[in-house]
CSV table of C-alpha atoms in Angstrom, one decimal:
chain,number,residue,atom,x,y,z
A,484,MET,CA,0.0,0.0,0.0
A,485,PHE,CA,1.3,3.4,-0.9
A,486,ALA,CA,0.1,7.0,-1.0
A,487,ILE,CA,1.1,10.2,-2.8
A,488,PHE,CA,0.5,13.3,-0.7
A,489,VAL,CA,1.3,17.0,-0.9
A,490,THR,CA,3.2,19.1,1.6
A,491,GLY,CA,5.4,22.2,1.2
A,492,GLY,CA,4.4,22.5,-2.5
A,493,LYS,CA,6.0,19.1,-3.3
A,494,GLN,CA,4.5,15.6,-3.8
A,495,TYR,CA,5.9,12.5,-2.0
A,496,LYS,CA,5.2,8.8,-2.7
A,497,VAL,CA,5.4,6.9,0.6
A,498,ALA,CA,4.6,3.6,2.2
A,499,GLU,CA,4.3,2.7,5.9
A,500,GLY,CA,7.7,2.8,7.6
A,501,ASP,CA,9.4,5.1,5.1
A,502,GLU,CA,11.6,8.0,6.5
A,503,ILE,CA,11.6,11.1,4.3
A,504,PHE,CA,12.8,14.7,4.5
A,505,VAL,CA,10.1,17.4,3.9
A,506,GLU,CA,10.0,21.1,4.1
A,507,LYS,CA,10.0,22.5,7.7
A,508,LEU,CA,6.6,21.9,9.3
A,509,GLY,CA,6.9,23.8,12.6
A,510,VAL,CA,6.0,20.7,14.7
A,511,ALA,CA,8.1,19.6,17.6
A,512,GLU,CA,10.1,16.4,17.6
A,513,GLY,CA,8.3,13.4,18.9
A,514,GLU,CA,4.8,14.6,17.9
A,515,LYS,CA,2.5,13.2,15.2
A,516,VAL,CA,1.5,15.1,12.1
A,517,THR,CA,-1.4,14.3,9.8
A,518,PHE,CA,-1.4,15.1,6.0
A,519,ASP,CA,-4.9,15.2,4.5
A,520,LYS,CA,-4.0,16.3,1.0
A,521,VAL,CA,-3.7,12.8,-0.5
A,522,LEU,CA,-3.6,12.7,-4.3
A,523,VAL,CA,-3.4,8.9,-4.8
A,524,LEU,CA,-4.1,6.0,-2.5
A,525,SER,CA,-3.2,2.4,-3.3
A,526,GLY,CA,-4.8,-0.5,-1.4
A,527,GLU,CA,-7.1,-3.2,-2.8
A,528,ALA,CA,-7.9,-0.8,-5.6
A,529,LEU,CA,-6.2,2.4,-6.8
A,530,SER,CA,-8.0,5.6,-5.8
A,531,VAL,CA,-7.2,8.8,-7.6
A,532,GLY,CA,-8.5,12.0,-6.2
A,533,THR,CA,-10.0,15.0,-7.9
A,534,PRO,CA,-7.9,16.7,-6.7
A,535,TYR,CA,-7.7,14.9,-3.3
A,536,VAL,CA,-9.0,11.5,-2.1
A,537,ALA,CA,-11.9,12.0,0.3
A,538,GLY,CA,-11.3,10.7,3.8
A,539,ALA,CA,-7.7,9.6,3.1
A,540,THR,CA,-4.9,10.7,5.5
A,541,VAL,CA,-1.3,10.0,6.1
A,542,VAL,CA,-0.1,10.0,9.7
A,543,ALA,CA,3.6,10.5,10.5
A,544,ASP,CA,5.9,10.8,13.5
A,545,VAL,CA,8.3,13.8,13.5
A,546,LEU,CA,11.9,12.4,14.1
A,547,LYS,CA,14.0,15.5,13.7
A,548,ASN,CA,14.1,19.2,12.7
A,549,GLY,CA,17.3,20.6,11.2
A,550,LYS,CA,19.1,22.3,8.4
A,551,SER,CA,20.7,20.6,5.4
A,552,LYS,CA,24.3,21.1,4.2
A,553,LYS,CA,25.4,24.5,3.1
A,554,ILE,CA,25.4,25.3,-0.6
A,555,ASP,CA,27.4,28.2,-2.0
A,556,VAL,CA,25.9,30.6,-4.5
A,557,ILE,CA,28.4,32.7,-6.5
A,558,LYS,CA,27.3,35.7,-8.6
A,559,TYR,CA,29.9,37.0,-11.0
A,560,LYS,CA,29.8,39.7,-13.7
A,561,SER,CA,32.7,39.7,-16.1
A,562,LYS,CA,34.7,42.8,-16.8
A,563,LYS,CA,33.1,44.6,-13.9
A,564,ASN,CA,35.2,43.4,-11.0
A,565,GLU,CA,32.0,42.3,-9.4
A,566,LYS,CA,31.9,39.0,-7.4
A,567,LYS,CA,29.5,38.0,-4.6
A,568,LYS,CA,29.5,34.7,-2.6
A,569,ILE,CA,26.5,33.8,-0.5
A,570,GLY,CA,25.5,30.6,1.2
A,571,HIS,CA,22.1,28.9,2.0
A,572,ARG,CA,21.0,26.1,4.4
A,573,GLN,CA,17.5,24.8,3.8
A,574,ASP,CA,15.4,23.9,6.9
A,575,TYR,CA,13.8,20.4,6.9
A,576,THR,CA,11.8,18.0,9.0
A,577,LYS,CA,12.5,14.3,9.0
A,578,ILE,CA,9.4,12.2,9.3
A,579,ARG,CA,8.6,8.5,9.5
A,580,ILE,CA,5.3,7.3,8.0
A,581,ALA,CA,3.3,5.6,10.8
A,582,GLU,CA,0.0,4.9,9.1
A,583,ILE,CA,-1.9,5.4,5.9
A,584,LYS,CA,-5.7,5.6,6.3
A,585,GLY,CA,-8.2,5.5,3.6
């Protein structure tokens, strides 16, 4: 059984027990979070929502909140002696899928 749900403007395909990184949710570690925007639900039969499957939810446990590795962004303009280096660290929430209801 798998489900495809939406959070943070992205779609994730998950099964029970999967651990994934999603955009920061603002939920403390150790708490449960429920996603109700389920696009596709696979069980005995495949259910495709228009746009969401009615009554389907994905329940997950929050394992960790953190920041990803730093990436460097370099802006350069030739012949202008103009260089700029900045960095970015994206916030994330690591979750484990506990249950898929439908």
